[in-house]
PDB file of C-alpha atoms in Angstrom:
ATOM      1  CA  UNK A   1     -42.878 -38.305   8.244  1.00 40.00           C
ATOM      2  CA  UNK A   2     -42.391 -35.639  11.501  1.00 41.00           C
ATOM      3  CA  UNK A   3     -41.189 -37.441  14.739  1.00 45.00           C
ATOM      4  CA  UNK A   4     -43.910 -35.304  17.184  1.00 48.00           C
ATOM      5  CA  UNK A   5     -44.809 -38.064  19.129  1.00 49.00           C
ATOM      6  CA  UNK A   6     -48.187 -36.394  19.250  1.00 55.00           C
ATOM      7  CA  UNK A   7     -48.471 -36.471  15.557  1.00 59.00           C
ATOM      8  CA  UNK A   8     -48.179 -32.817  15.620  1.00 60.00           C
ATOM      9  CA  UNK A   9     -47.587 -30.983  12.513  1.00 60.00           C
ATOM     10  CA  UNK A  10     -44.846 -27.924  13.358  1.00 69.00           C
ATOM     11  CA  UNK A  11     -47.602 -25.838  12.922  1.00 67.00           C
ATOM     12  CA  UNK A  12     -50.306 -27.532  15.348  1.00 62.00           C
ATOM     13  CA  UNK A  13     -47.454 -27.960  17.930  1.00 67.00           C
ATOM     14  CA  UNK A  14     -47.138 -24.059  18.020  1.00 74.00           C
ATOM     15  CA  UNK A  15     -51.187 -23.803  18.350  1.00 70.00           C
ATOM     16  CA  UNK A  16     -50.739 -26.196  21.688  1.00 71.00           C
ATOM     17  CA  UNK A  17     -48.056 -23.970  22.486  1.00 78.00           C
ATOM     18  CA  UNK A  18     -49.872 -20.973  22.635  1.00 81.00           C
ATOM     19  CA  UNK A  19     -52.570 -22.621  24.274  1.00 78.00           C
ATOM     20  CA  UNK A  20     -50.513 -23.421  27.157  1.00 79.00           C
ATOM     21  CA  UNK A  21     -48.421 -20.225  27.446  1.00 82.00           C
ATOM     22  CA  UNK A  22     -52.088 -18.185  26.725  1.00 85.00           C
ATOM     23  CA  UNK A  23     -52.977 -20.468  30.056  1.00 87.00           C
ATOM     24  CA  UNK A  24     -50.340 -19.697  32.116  1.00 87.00           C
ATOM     25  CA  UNK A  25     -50.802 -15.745  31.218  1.00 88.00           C
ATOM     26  CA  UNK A  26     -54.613 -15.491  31.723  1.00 89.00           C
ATOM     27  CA  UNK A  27     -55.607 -17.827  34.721  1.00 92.00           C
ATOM     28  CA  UNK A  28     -51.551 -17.561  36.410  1.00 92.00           C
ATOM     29  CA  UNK A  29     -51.089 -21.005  36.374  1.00 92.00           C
ATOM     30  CA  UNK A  30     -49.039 -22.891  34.633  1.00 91.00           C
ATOM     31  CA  UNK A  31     -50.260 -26.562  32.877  1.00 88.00           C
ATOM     32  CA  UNK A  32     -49.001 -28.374  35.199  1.00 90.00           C
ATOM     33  CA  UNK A  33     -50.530 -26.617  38.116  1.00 93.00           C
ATOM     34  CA  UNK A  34     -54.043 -27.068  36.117  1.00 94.00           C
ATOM     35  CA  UNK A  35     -53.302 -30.738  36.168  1.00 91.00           C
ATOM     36  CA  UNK A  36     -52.185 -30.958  39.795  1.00 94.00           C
ATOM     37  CA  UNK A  37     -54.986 -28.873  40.711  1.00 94.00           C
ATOM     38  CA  UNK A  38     -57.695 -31.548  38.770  1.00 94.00           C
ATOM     39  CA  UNK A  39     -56.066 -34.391  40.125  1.00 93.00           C
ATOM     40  CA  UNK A  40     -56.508 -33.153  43.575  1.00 94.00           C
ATOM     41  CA  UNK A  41     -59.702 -31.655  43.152  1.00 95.00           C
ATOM     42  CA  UNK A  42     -62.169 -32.804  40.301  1.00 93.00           C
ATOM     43  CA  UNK A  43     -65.124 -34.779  42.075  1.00 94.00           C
ATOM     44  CA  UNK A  44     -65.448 -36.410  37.886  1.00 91.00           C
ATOM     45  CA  UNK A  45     -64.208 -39.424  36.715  1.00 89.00           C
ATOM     46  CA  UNK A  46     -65.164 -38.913  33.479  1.00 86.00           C
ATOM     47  CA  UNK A  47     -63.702 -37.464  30.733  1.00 81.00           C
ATOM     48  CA  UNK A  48     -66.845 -35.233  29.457  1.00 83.00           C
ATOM     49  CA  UNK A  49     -67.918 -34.700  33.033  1.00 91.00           C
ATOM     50  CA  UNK A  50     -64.536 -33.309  33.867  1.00 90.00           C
ATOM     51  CA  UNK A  51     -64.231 -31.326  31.124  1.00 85.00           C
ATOM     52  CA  UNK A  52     -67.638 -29.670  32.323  1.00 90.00           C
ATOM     53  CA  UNK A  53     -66.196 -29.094  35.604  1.00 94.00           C
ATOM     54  CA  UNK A  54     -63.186 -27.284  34.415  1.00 92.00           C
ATOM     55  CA  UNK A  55     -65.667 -25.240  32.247  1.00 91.00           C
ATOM     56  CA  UNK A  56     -68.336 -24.386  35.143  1.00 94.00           C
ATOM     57  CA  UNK A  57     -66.514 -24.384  37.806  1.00 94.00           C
ATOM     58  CA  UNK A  58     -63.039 -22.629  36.323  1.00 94.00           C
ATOM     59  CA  UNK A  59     -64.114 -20.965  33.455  1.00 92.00           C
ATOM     60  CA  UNK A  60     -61.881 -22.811  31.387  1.00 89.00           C
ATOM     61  CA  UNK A  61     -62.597 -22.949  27.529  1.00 84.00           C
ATOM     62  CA  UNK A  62     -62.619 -26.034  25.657  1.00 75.00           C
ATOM     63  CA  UNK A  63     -58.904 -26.033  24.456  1.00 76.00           C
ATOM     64  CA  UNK A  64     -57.622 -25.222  27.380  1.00 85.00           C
ATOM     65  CA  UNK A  65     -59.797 -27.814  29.234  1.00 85.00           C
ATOM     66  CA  UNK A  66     -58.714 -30.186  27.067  1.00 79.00           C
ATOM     67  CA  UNK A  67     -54.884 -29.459  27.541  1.00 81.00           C
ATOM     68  CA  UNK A  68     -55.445 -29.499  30.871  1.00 88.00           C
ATOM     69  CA  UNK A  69     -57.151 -32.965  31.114  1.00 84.00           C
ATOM     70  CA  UNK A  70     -54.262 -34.609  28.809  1.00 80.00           C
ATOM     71  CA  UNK A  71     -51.519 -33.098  31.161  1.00 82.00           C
ATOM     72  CA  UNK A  72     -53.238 -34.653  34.166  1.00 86.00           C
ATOM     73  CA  UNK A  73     -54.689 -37.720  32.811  1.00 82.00           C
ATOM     74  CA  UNK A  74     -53.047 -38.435  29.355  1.00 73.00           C
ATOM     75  CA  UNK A  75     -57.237 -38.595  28.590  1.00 56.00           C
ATOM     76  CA  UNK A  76     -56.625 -37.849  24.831  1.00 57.00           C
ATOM     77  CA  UNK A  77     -53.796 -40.828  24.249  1.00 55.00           C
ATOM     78  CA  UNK A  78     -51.353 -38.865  22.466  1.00 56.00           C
ATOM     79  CA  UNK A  79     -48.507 -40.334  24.338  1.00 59.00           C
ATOM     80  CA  UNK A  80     -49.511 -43.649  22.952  1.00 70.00           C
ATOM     81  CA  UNK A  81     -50.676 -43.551  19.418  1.00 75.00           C
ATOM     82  CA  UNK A  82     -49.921 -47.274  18.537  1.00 79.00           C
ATOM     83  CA  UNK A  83     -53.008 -48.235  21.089  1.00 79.00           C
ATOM     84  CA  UNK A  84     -55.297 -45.800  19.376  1.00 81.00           C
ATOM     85  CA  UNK A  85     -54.626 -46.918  16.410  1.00 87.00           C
ATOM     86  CA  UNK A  86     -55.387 -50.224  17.318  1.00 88.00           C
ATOM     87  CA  UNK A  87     -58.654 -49.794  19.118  1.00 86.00           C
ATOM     88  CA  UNK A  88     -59.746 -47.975  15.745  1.00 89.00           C
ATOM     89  CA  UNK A  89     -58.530 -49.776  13.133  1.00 94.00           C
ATOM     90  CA  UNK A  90     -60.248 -53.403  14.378  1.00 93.00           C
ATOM     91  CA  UNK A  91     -60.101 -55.183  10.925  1.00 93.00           C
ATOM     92  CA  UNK A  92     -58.072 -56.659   8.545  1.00 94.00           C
ATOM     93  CA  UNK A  93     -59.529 -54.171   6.063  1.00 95.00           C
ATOM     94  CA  UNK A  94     -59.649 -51.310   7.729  1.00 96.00           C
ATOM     95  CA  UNK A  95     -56.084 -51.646   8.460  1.00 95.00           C
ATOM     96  CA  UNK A  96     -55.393 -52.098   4.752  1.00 96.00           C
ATOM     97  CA  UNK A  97     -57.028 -49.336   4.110  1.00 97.00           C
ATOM     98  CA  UNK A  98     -54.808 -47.652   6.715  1.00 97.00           C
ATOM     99  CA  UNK A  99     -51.603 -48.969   5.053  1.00 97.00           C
ATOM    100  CA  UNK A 100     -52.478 -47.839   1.473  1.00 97.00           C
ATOM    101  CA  UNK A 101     -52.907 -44.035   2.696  1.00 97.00           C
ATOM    102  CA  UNK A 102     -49.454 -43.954   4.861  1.00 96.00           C
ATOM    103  CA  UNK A 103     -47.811 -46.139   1.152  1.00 96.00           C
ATOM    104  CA  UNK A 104     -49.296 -43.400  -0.956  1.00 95.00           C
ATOM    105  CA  UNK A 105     -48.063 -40.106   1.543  1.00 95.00           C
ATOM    106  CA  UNK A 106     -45.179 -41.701   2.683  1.00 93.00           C
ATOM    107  CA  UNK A 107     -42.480 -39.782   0.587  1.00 94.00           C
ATOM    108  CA  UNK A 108     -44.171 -36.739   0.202  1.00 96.00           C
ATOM    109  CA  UNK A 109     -42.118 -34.035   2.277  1.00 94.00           C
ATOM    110  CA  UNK A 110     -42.898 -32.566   5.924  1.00 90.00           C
ATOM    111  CA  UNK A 111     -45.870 -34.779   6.659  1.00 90.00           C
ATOM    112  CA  UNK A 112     -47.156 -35.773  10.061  1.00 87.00           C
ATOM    113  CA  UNK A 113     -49.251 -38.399  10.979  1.00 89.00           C
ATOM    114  CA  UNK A 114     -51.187 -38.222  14.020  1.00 86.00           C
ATOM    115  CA  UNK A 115     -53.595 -40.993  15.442  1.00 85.00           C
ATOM    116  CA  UNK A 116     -56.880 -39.438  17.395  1.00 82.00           C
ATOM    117  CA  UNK A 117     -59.260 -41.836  18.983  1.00 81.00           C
ATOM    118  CA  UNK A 118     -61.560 -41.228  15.757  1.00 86.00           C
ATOM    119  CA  UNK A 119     -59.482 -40.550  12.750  1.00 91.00           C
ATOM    120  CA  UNK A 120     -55.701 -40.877  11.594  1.00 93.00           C
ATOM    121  CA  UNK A 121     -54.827 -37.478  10.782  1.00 91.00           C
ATOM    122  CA  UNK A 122     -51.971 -36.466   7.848  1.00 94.00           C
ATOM    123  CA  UNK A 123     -50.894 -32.986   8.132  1.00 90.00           C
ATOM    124  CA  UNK A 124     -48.152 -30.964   6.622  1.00 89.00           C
ATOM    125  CA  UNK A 125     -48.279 -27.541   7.662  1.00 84.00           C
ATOM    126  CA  UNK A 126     -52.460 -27.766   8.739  1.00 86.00           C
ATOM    127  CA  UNK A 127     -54.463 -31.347   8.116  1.00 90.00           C
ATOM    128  CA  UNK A 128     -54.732 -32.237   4.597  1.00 95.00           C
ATOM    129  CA  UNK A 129     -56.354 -35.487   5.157  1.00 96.00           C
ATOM    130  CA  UNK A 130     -58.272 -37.945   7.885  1.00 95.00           C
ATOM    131  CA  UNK A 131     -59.195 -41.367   7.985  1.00 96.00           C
ATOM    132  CA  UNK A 132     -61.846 -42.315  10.052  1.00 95.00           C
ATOM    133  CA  UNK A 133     -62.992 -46.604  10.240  1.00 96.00           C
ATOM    134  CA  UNK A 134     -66.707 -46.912   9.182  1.00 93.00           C
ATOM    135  CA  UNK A 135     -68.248 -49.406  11.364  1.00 85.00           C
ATOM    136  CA  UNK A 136     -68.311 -52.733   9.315  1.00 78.00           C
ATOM    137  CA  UNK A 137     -65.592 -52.538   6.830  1.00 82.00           C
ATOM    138  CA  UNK A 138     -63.943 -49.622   4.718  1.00 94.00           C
ATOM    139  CA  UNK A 139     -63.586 -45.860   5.940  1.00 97.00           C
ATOM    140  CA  UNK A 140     -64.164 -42.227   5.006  1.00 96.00           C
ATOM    141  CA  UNK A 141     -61.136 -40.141   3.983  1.00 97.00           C
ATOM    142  CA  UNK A 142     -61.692 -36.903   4.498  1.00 97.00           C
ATOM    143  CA  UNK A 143     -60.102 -33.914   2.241  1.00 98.00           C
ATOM    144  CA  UNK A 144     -59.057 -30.864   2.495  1.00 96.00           C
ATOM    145  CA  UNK A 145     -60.917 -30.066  -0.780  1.00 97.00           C
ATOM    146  CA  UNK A 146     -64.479 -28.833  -2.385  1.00 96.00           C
ATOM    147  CA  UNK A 147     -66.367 -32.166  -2.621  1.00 95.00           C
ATOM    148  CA  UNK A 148     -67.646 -31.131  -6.395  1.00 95.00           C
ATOM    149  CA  UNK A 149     -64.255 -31.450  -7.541  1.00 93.00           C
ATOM    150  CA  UNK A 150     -64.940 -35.472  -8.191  1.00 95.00           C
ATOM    151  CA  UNK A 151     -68.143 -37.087  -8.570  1.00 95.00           C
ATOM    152  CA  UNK A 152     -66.919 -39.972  -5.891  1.00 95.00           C
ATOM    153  CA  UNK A 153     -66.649 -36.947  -3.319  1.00 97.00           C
ATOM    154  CA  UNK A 154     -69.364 -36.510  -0.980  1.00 95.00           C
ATOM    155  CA  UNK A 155     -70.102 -33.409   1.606  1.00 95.00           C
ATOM    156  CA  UNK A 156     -68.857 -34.416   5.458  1.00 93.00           C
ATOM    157  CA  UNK A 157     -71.661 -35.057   7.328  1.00 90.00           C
ATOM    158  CA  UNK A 158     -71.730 -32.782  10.320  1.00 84.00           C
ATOM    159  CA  UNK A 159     -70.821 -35.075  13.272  1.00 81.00           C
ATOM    160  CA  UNK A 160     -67.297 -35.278  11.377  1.00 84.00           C
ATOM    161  CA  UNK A 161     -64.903 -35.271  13.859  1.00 78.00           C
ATOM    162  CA  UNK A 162     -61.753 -33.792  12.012  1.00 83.00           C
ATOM    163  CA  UNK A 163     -61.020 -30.660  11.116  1.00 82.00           C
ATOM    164  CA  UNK A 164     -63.524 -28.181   9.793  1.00 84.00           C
ATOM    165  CA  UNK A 165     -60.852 -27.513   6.693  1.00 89.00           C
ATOM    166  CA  UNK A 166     -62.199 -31.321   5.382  1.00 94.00           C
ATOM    167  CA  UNK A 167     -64.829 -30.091   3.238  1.00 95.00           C
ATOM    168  CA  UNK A 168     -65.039 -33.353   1.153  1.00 97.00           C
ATOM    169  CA  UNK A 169     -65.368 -37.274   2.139  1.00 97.00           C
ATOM    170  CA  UNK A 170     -64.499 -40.193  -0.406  1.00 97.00           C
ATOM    171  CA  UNK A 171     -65.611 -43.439   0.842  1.00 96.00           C
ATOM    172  CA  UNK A 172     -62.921 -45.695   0.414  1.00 97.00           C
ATOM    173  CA  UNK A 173     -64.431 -49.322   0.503  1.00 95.00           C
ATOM    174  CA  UNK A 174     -60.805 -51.699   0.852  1.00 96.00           C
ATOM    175  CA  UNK A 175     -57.214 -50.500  -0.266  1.00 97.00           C
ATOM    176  CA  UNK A 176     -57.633 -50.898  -3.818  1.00 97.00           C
ATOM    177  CA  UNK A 177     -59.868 -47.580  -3.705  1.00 97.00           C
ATOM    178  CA  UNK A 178     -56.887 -45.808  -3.009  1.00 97.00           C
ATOM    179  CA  UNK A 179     -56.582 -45.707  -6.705  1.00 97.00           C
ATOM    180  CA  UNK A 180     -55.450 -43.408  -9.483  1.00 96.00           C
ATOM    181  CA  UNK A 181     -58.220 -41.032  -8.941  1.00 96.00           C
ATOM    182  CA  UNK A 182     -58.184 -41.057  -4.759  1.00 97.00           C
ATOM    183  CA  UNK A 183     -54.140 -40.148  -4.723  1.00 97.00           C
ATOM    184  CA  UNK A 184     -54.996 -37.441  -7.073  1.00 97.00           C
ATOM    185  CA  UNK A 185     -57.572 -36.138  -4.593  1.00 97.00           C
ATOM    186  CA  UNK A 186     -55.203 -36.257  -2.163  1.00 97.00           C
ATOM    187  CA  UNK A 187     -52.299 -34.549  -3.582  1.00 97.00           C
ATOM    188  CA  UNK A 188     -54.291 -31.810  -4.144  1.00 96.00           C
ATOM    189  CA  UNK A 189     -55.069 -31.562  -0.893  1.00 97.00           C
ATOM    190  CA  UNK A 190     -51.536 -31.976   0.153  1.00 97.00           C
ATOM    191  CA  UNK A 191     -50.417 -29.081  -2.040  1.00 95.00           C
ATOM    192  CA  UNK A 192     -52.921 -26.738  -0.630  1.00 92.00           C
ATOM    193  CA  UNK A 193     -51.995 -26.830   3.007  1.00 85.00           C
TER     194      UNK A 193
END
């Protein structure tokens, strides 16, 4: 898998780059002046109530608030995956389930793993997959395919918080659901991204 310590596909890294350079162009300041500037200023200590502020009182949209916000505060944990992983995945089978996905993915080429503080992201060149812990045991992958292409494939519901390109969710219950039939589903959504 990609080395972005982010867990960045090539292609995502290039959004955030353009997102930061688009900053710098538009408002005149650079990231790191945003970040100075909220450090120094922001009355919030919260994440959402800071990310208001930058909003109201800056005119800042929500990418660019967010960039902003990890630059001064590291708020979205991207430098240190391995803890948001483990505040997510808080059980034995959850982190099973975990292992079986990376086992299955692991030697197909130019994927990238990236850990959110909701879902595990796989990417190659845009997100092909997502895990995401459901609350007692088990977890919902989420593919980057129709979700009447298997009957075990259900419709995301709409507080997902992956990418909109997930269009189907199989519910994987422990690892031994990521079977036959769910590394099928997930090669094809491999190949189409």
């Amino acid at each position: 898998m990609a080395e972005d310590k982010r867990g960045l596909s090539p292609q995502q890294a290039q959004w955030f780059a353009s997102v930061r350079e688009g900053l710098e162009q538009e408002t005149g300041r650079t990231l790191e002046q945003w970040a100075a500037l909220v450090r120094d200023t922001c009355p919030e200590t919260a994440h959402a109530k800071r990310l208001a502020w930058l909003k109201d009182v800056h005119g800042l949209g929500q990418n660019r608030a967010s960039a902003v916000l990890d630059a001064a505060f590291g708020s979205l944990g991207w430098s240190n995956p391995d803890a948001l992983a483990e505040a997510l995945w808080t059980t034995p089978e959850q982190r099973a389930i975990v292992a079986a996905v990376r086992a299955a993915v692991s030697d197909w080429p130019g994927i990238t793993e990236g850990q959110r503080k909701s879902f595990t992201a796989f990417s190659r060149k845009s997100q092909f997959a997502a895990l995401a812990p459901v609350k007692t045991t088990g977890a919902r992958l989420g593919l980057a395919v129709l979700a009447d292409e298997d009957p075990l494939l259900e419709p995301p519901r709409r507080r997902e918080a992956w990418s909109d390109r997930l269009r189907a969710v199989l519910v994987l219950e422990s690892a031994a659901a990521v079977d036959e039939r769910a590394l099928r589903l997930l090669k094809r959504a491999y190949e189409g991204s």
